[in-house]
Every structure is written in C-alpha cells, then in structure tokens.
Amino acid sequence: MVNEWIYAGAFYGLAALTLLSAAGVVFLKDIVHSALLLAASFIGVAGIYVLLNADFLAAVQVLIYGGAVAILIAFGVMLTRRPHMKETNANNRWVVWGAFTAAFTFAICGWAIAFTQFKPIDATPAQVTAIDGIATQLLGDFVVPFEAAALLLTVALIGAIILAKGAKEA
C-alpha cells in the first residue's frame, strides 16, 4: 500500500515537472531559459520512464536529449545576438493561427483515437529486453527508416538555420 503511494506521488511530481516545464518553454521569451526548461521537461519524462522500469529509455532520454538541448542553447545564443531579446517578439502576429493549428491538430488526433476500433491481438509481442536486441533490430531490420529519420532531422536542422539567419545572410 505504501509502495503504491510512493509511486503515485513520484508519478504526479514528475508529470507536474514535465508539464510545467513544457508550458514554461512555450510562454517564456528568453531562449536560454526556454531551453533549460526543455531540459527539465526531458528529465521529467526520463523519470517517468524509470517508474515504468524502462531504464534504458531513461538513460537514452537524458543522454540524447540532454545533448540536443546543449546544442539548442549554443545555436540559440549564436543565432540570436540581439541586445533586447525579450522585446523583439513581444506580440507575435501568428499566435492566432498557431493556436488554431494546434487546436485543429489536437482535434484530429482525438477524433482518430476515439473512433479507431482497437482489436486485441492473440500473439505475444516480441520481447526485446537487451540492448543487443535493440541494436540488432535498429541497425538490421529497421536500418532504412533509421537512416531516413536521421537524414530528415539533418535537413530540418539546416532548414531551421537558414530560416533563422535569413536567406540573404546564408
């Protein structure tokens, strides 16, 4: 009984950390503070993975996304050298369209989940418990999607840099 209370308290604490940090990322205007809150949000997700006994996923979450946030901070500082950073985007003119797009996307996802008839499967799923099994599947059976995702993320990063710097500067 006490163990369940501890797990529930840890879950709610980590969920609050994750959600409040994510809200801070969206609403703060300082890019460095937003990036640090993003790291806190990722740490909260990693804590939830630990509660689910997915220790490998928790370690990957901290290592991979921690490095990504460090790079994000570096790019944020390098690409936004403005003396009055907080005042440069006080009222974004696209906030209404962004809110509409987010609400529309949320509604579509909710509709898809609500009206999908999930059928239970009879077969037991393949259990991959060792890191060797994950590596074998990721670099064996799923090597093409893995490389395609890596290429897509690289292209997205280059596109973000070009958009942030402006077409004339690049």
PDB file of C-alpha atoms in Angstrom:
ATOM      1  CA  MET A   1       0.000   0.000   0.000  1.00  0.00           C
ATOM      2  CA  VAL A   2       2.776   2.426   0.917  1.00  0.00           C
ATOM      3  CA  ASN A   3       4.693   1.462  -2.217  1.00  0.00           C
ATOM      4  CA  GLU A   4       1.722   2.419  -4.404  1.00  0.00           C
ATOM      5  CA  TRP A   5       1.508   5.809  -2.705  1.00  0.00           C
ATOM      6  CA  ILE A   6       5.200   6.436  -3.307  1.00  0.00           C
ATOM      7  CA  TYR A   7       4.892   5.516  -6.991  1.00  0.00           C
ATOM      8  CA  ALA A   8       1.773   7.631  -7.405  1.00  0.00           C
ATOM      9  CA  GLY A   9       3.423  10.608  -5.708  1.00  0.00           C
ATOM     10  CA  ALA A  10       6.550  10.225  -7.829  1.00  0.00           C
ATOM     11  CA  PHE A  11       4.455   9.961 -10.986  1.00  0.00           C
ATOM     12  CA  TYR A  12       2.396  13.058 -10.205  1.00  0.00           C
ATOM     13  CA  GLY A  13       5.517  15.008  -9.234  1.00  0.00           C
ATOM     14  CA  LEU A  14       7.333  14.041 -12.432  1.00  0.00           C
ATOM     15  CA  ALA A  15       4.226  14.705 -14.525  1.00  0.00           C
ATOM     16  CA  ALA A  16       3.899  18.172 -12.952  1.00  0.00           C
ATOM     17  CA  LEU A  17       7.592  18.851 -13.607  1.00  0.00           C
ATOM     18  CA  THR A  18       7.206  17.763 -17.226  1.00  0.00           C
ATOM     19  CA  LEU A  19       4.030  19.737 -17.924  1.00  0.00           C
ATOM     20  CA  LEU A  20       5.030  22.927 -16.103  1.00  0.00           C
ATOM     21  CA  SER A  21       8.451  22.920 -17.739  1.00  0.00           C
ATOM     22  CA  ALA A  22       6.862  22.405 -21.155  1.00  0.00           C
ATOM     23  CA  ALA A  23       4.488  25.313 -20.505  1.00  0.00           C
ATOM     24  CA  GLY A  24       7.466  27.445 -19.489  1.00  0.00           C
ATOM     25  CA  VAL A  25       9.183  26.578 -22.777  1.00  0.00           C
ATOM     26  CA  VAL A  26       6.182  27.893 -24.671  1.00  0.00           C
ATOM     27  CA  PHE A  27       5.494  31.033 -22.658  1.00  0.00           C
ATOM     28  CA  LEU A  28       8.952  32.364 -21.741  1.00  0.00           C
ATOM     29  CA  LYS A  29      10.526  34.839 -24.122  1.00  0.00           C
ATOM     30  CA  ASP A  30      14.175  34.225 -23.220  1.00  0.00           C
ATOM     31  CA  ILE A  31      15.546  31.468 -25.418  1.00  0.00           C
ATOM     32  CA  VAL A  32      18.137  30.264 -22.902  1.00  0.00           C
ATOM     33  CA  HIS A  33      15.563  29.934 -20.130  1.00  0.00           C
ATOM     34  CA  SER A  34      13.229  28.123 -22.520  1.00  0.00           C
ATOM     35  CA  ALA A  35      15.977  25.679 -23.467  1.00  0.00           C
ATOM     36  CA  LEU A  36      16.797  24.989 -19.818  1.00  0.00           C
ATOM     37  CA  LEU A  37      13.135  24.333 -19.074  1.00  0.00           C
ATOM     38  CA  LEU A  38      13.074  21.997 -22.065  1.00  0.00           C
ATOM     39  CA  ALA A  39      15.893  20.039 -20.436  1.00  0.00           C
ATOM     40  CA  ALA A  40      13.878  19.898 -17.200  1.00  0.00           C
ATOM     41  CA  SER A  41      10.896  18.605 -19.162  1.00  0.00           C
ATOM     42  CA  PHE A  42      13.035  15.861 -20.703  1.00  0.00           C
ATOM     43  CA  ILE A  43      14.344  14.912 -17.268  1.00  0.00           C
ATOM     44  CA  GLY A  44      10.741  14.578 -16.064  1.00  0.00           C
ATOM     45  CA  VAL A  45       9.964  12.259 -18.974  1.00  0.00           C
ATOM     46  CA  ALA A  46      13.077  10.224 -18.159  1.00  0.00           C
ATOM     47  CA  GLY A  47      11.871   9.927 -14.570  1.00  0.00           C
ATOM     48  CA  ILE A  48       8.544   8.582 -15.796  1.00  0.00           C
ATOM     49  CA  TYR A  49      10.478   6.024 -17.868  1.00  0.00           C
ATOM     50  CA  VAL A  50      12.297   4.962 -14.692  1.00  0.00           C
ATOM     51  CA  LEU A  51       8.949   4.466 -12.958  1.00  0.00           C
ATOM     52  CA  LEU A  52       7.897   2.237 -15.861  1.00  0.00           C
ATOM     53  CA  ASN A  53      11.073   0.122 -15.443  1.00  0.00           C
ATOM     54  CA  ALA A  54      12.413   1.304 -18.795  1.00  0.00           C
ATOM     55  CA  ASP A  55      15.879   2.186 -17.549  1.00  0.00           C
ATOM     56  CA  PHE A  56      17.482   2.090 -20.983  1.00  0.00           C
ATOM     57  CA  LEU A  57      14.937   4.546 -22.376  1.00  0.00           C
ATOM     58  CA  ALA A  58      15.515   6.834 -19.398  1.00  0.00           C
ATOM     59  CA  ALA A  59      19.265   6.820 -19.992  1.00  0.00           C
ATOM     60  CA  VAL A  60      18.795   7.476 -23.708  1.00  0.00           C
ATOM     61  CA  GLN A  61      16.328  10.266 -22.922  1.00  0.00           C
ATOM     62  CA  VAL A  62      18.808  12.049 -20.676  1.00  0.00           C
ATOM     63  CA  LEU A  63      21.893  11.491 -22.832  1.00  0.00           C
ATOM     64  CA  ILE A  64      20.452  12.151 -26.286  1.00  0.00           C
ATOM     65  CA  TYR A  65      18.046  14.944 -25.455  1.00  0.00           C
ATOM     66  CA  GLY A  66      20.439  16.476 -22.943  1.00  0.00           C
ATOM     67  CA  GLY A  67      22.988  16.818 -25.714  1.00  0.00           C
ATOM     68  CA  ALA A  68      20.323  18.152 -28.050  1.00  0.00           C
ATOM     69  CA  VAL A  69      19.378  20.845 -25.534  1.00  0.00           C
ATOM     70  CA  ALA A  70      23.034  21.826 -25.150  1.00  0.00           C
ATOM     71  CA  ILE A  71      23.273  22.220 -28.921  1.00  0.00           C
ATOM     72  CA  LEU A  72      19.975  24.112 -28.908  1.00  0.00           C
ATOM     73  CA  ILE A  73      21.357  26.565 -26.364  1.00  0.00           C
ATOM     74  CA  ALA A  74      24.503  27.013 -28.449  1.00  0.00           C
ATOM     75  CA  PHE A  75      22.500  27.673 -31.626  1.00  0.00           C
ATOM     76  CA  GLY A  76      20.102  29.933 -29.742  1.00  0.00           C
ATOM     77  CA  VAL A  77      22.919  32.084 -28.430  1.00  0.00           C
ATOM     78  CA  MET A  78      24.770  32.107 -31.745  1.00  0.00           C
ATOM     79  CA  LEU A  79      21.785  32.883 -33.954  1.00  0.00           C
ATOM     80  CA  THR A  80      20.006  35.427 -31.761  1.00  0.00           C
ATOM     81  CA  ARG A  81      22.566  38.031 -30.830  1.00  0.00           C
ATOM     82  CA  ARG A  82      20.157  40.816 -30.084  1.00  0.00           C
ATOM     83  CA  PRO A  83      20.631  43.207 -27.189  1.00  0.00           C
ATOM     84  CA  HIS A  84      16.928  43.350 -26.319  1.00  0.00           C
ATOM     85  CA  MET A  85      15.916  39.744 -26.934  1.00  0.00           C
ATOM     86  CA  LYS A  86      12.831  39.840 -24.735  1.00  0.00           C
ATOM     87  CA  GLU A  87      11.313  42.814 -26.540  1.00  0.00           C
ATOM     88  CA  THR A  88      11.942  41.658 -30.109  1.00  0.00           C
ATOM     89  CA  ASN A  89       8.983  39.263 -30.288  1.00  0.00           C
ATOM     90  CA  ALA A  90       6.594  40.610 -27.687  1.00  0.00           C
ATOM     91  CA  ASN A  91       3.440  40.218 -29.795  1.00  0.00           C
ATOM     92  CA  ASN A  92       3.719  37.555 -32.418  1.00  0.00           C
ATOM     93  CA  ARG A  93       1.269  38.141 -35.263  1.00  0.00           C
ATOM     94  CA  TRP A  94       0.964  34.400 -35.940  1.00  0.00           C
ATOM     95  CA  VAL A  95      -0.218  33.429 -32.452  1.00  0.00           C
ATOM     96  CA  VAL A  96      -3.872  33.102 -33.520  1.00  0.00           C
ATOM     97  CA  TRP A  97      -3.008  30.905 -36.489  1.00  0.00           C
ATOM     98  CA  GLY A  98      -0.676  28.833 -34.312  1.00  0.00           C
ATOM     99  CA  ALA A  99      -3.394  28.321 -31.700  1.00  0.00           C
ATOM    100  CA  PHE A 100      -5.889  27.377 -34.420  1.00  0.00           C
ATOM    101  CA  THR A 101      -3.458  24.901 -35.985  1.00  0.00           C
ATOM    102  CA  ALA A 102      -2.668  23.336 -32.596  1.00  0.00           C
ATOM    103  CA  ALA A 103      -6.370  23.011 -31.728  1.00  0.00           C
ATOM    104  CA  PHE A 104      -7.133  21.535 -35.149  1.00  0.00           C
ATOM    105  CA  THR A 105      -4.287  19.015 -34.856  1.00  0.00           C
ATOM    106  CA  PHE A 106      -5.392  18.071 -31.331  1.00  0.00           C
ATOM    107  CA  ALA A 107      -8.981  17.616 -32.545  1.00  0.00           C
ATOM    108  CA  ILE A 108      -7.906  15.398 -35.457  1.00  0.00           C
ATOM    109  CA  CYS A 109      -5.748  13.229 -33.167  1.00  0.00           C
ATOM    110  CA  GLY A 110      -8.555  12.986 -30.605  1.00  0.00           C
ATOM    111  CA  TRP A 111     -11.043  12.038 -33.298  1.00  0.00           C
ATOM    112  CA  ALA A 112      -8.697   9.385 -34.694  1.00  0.00           C
ATOM    113  CA  ILE A 113      -8.144   7.857 -31.251  1.00  0.00           C
ATOM    114  CA  ALA A 114     -11.820   7.998 -30.279  1.00  0.00           C
ATOM    115  CA  PHE A 115     -13.157   6.348 -33.431  1.00  0.00           C
ATOM    116  CA  THR A 116     -10.464   3.738 -34.026  1.00  0.00           C
ATOM    117  CA  GLN A 117     -11.543   0.247 -33.101  1.00  0.00           C
ATOM    118  CA  PHE A 118      -8.516  -1.285 -31.462  1.00  0.00           C
ATOM    119  CA  LYS A 119      -8.573  -5.059 -31.617  1.00  0.00           C
ATOM    120  CA  PRO A 120      -6.710  -7.194 -29.106  1.00  0.00           C
ATOM    121  CA  ILE A 121      -4.059  -9.422 -30.602  1.00  0.00           C
ATOM    122  CA  ASP A 122      -3.577 -13.053 -29.721  1.00  0.00           C
ATOM    123  CA  ALA A 123       0.151 -13.313 -30.312  1.00  0.00           C
ATOM    124  CA  THR A 124       2.557 -12.157 -27.679  1.00  0.00           C
ATOM    125  CA  PRO A 125       4.773  -9.309 -28.832  1.00  0.00           C
ATOM    126  CA  ALA A 126       8.451  -9.887 -29.390  1.00  0.00           C
ATOM    127  CA  GLN A 127      10.310  -9.126 -26.194  1.00  0.00           C
ATOM    128  CA  VAL A 128      13.473  -7.129 -26.743  1.00  0.00           C
ATOM    129  CA  THR A 129      14.962  -6.666 -23.337  1.00  0.00           C
ATOM    130  CA  ALA A 130      18.669  -6.394 -24.025  1.00  0.00           C
ATOM    131  CA  ILE A 131      20.478  -3.516 -25.637  1.00  0.00           C
ATOM    132  CA  ASP A 132      21.920  -6.015 -28.132  1.00  0.00           C
ATOM    133  CA  GLY A 133      18.413  -6.858 -29.317  1.00  0.00           C
ATOM    134  CA  ILE A 134      17.534  -3.204 -29.768  1.00  0.00           C
ATOM    135  CA  ALA A 135      20.748  -2.584 -31.698  1.00  0.00           C
ATOM    136  CA  THR A 136      20.163  -5.632 -33.871  1.00  0.00           C
ATOM    137  CA  GLN A 137      16.667  -4.513 -34.776  1.00  0.00           C
ATOM    138  CA  LEU A 138      17.577  -0.841 -35.192  1.00  0.00           C
ATOM    139  CA  LEU A 139      20.630  -1.496 -37.353  1.00  0.00           C
ATOM    140  CA  GLY A 140      19.308  -4.642 -39.025  1.00  0.00           C
ATOM    141  CA  ASP A 141      15.618  -4.759 -39.797  1.00  0.00           C
ATOM    142  CA  PHE A 142      14.932  -1.042 -39.403  1.00  0.00           C
ATOM    143  CA  VAL A 143      18.142   0.443 -40.810  1.00  0.00           C
ATOM    144  CA  VAL A 144      16.411   2.229 -43.710  1.00  0.00           C
ATOM    145  CA  PRO A 145      13.790   4.042 -41.571  1.00  0.00           C
ATOM    146  CA  PHE A 146      16.511   4.837 -39.011  1.00  0.00           C
ATOM    147  CA  GLU A 147      18.752   6.442 -41.649  1.00  0.00           C
ATOM    148  CA  ALA A 148      15.780   8.214 -43.252  1.00  0.00           C
ATOM    149  CA  ALA A 149      14.863   9.748 -39.895  1.00  0.00           C
ATOM    150  CA  ALA A 150      18.481  10.841 -39.367  1.00  0.00           C
ATOM    151  CA  LEU A 151      18.573  12.442 -42.823  1.00  0.00           C
ATOM    152  CA  LEU A 152      15.219  14.148 -42.273  1.00  0.00           C
ATOM    153  CA  LEU A 153      16.359  15.594 -38.946  1.00  0.00           C
ATOM    154  CA  THR A 154      19.593  16.855 -40.511  1.00  0.00           C
ATOM    155  CA  VAL A 155      17.689  18.557 -43.334  1.00  0.00           C
ATOM    156  CA  ALA A 156      15.264  20.085 -40.812  1.00  0.00           C
ATOM    157  CA  LEU A 157      18.191  21.452 -38.772  1.00  0.00           C
ATOM    158  CA  ILE A 158      19.790  23.001 -41.848  1.00  0.00           C
ATOM    159  CA  GLY A 159      16.449  24.489 -42.879  1.00  0.00           C
ATOM    160  CA  ALA A 160      15.931  25.951 -39.409  1.00  0.00           C
ATOM    161  CA  ILE A 161      19.359  27.558 -39.519  1.00  0.00           C
ATOM    162  CA  ILE A 162      18.658  29.078 -42.927  1.00  0.00           C
ATOM    163  CA  LEU A 163      15.283  30.382 -41.769  1.00  0.00           C
ATOM    164  CA  ALA A 164      16.753  31.796 -38.558  1.00  0.00           C
ATOM    165  CA  LYS A 165      19.642  33.545 -40.262  1.00  0.00           C
ATOM    166  CA  GLY A 166      17.577  34.738 -43.216  1.00  0.00           C
ATOM    167  CA  ALA A 167      18.028  33.890 -46.869  1.00  0.00           C
ATOM    168  CA  LYS A 168      20.178  36.952 -47.557  1.00  0.00           C
ATOM    169  CA  GLU A 169      22.746  36.170 -44.844  1.00  0.00           C
ATOM    170  CA  ALA A 170      23.151  32.495 -45.778  1.00  0.00           C
TER     171      ALA A 170
END
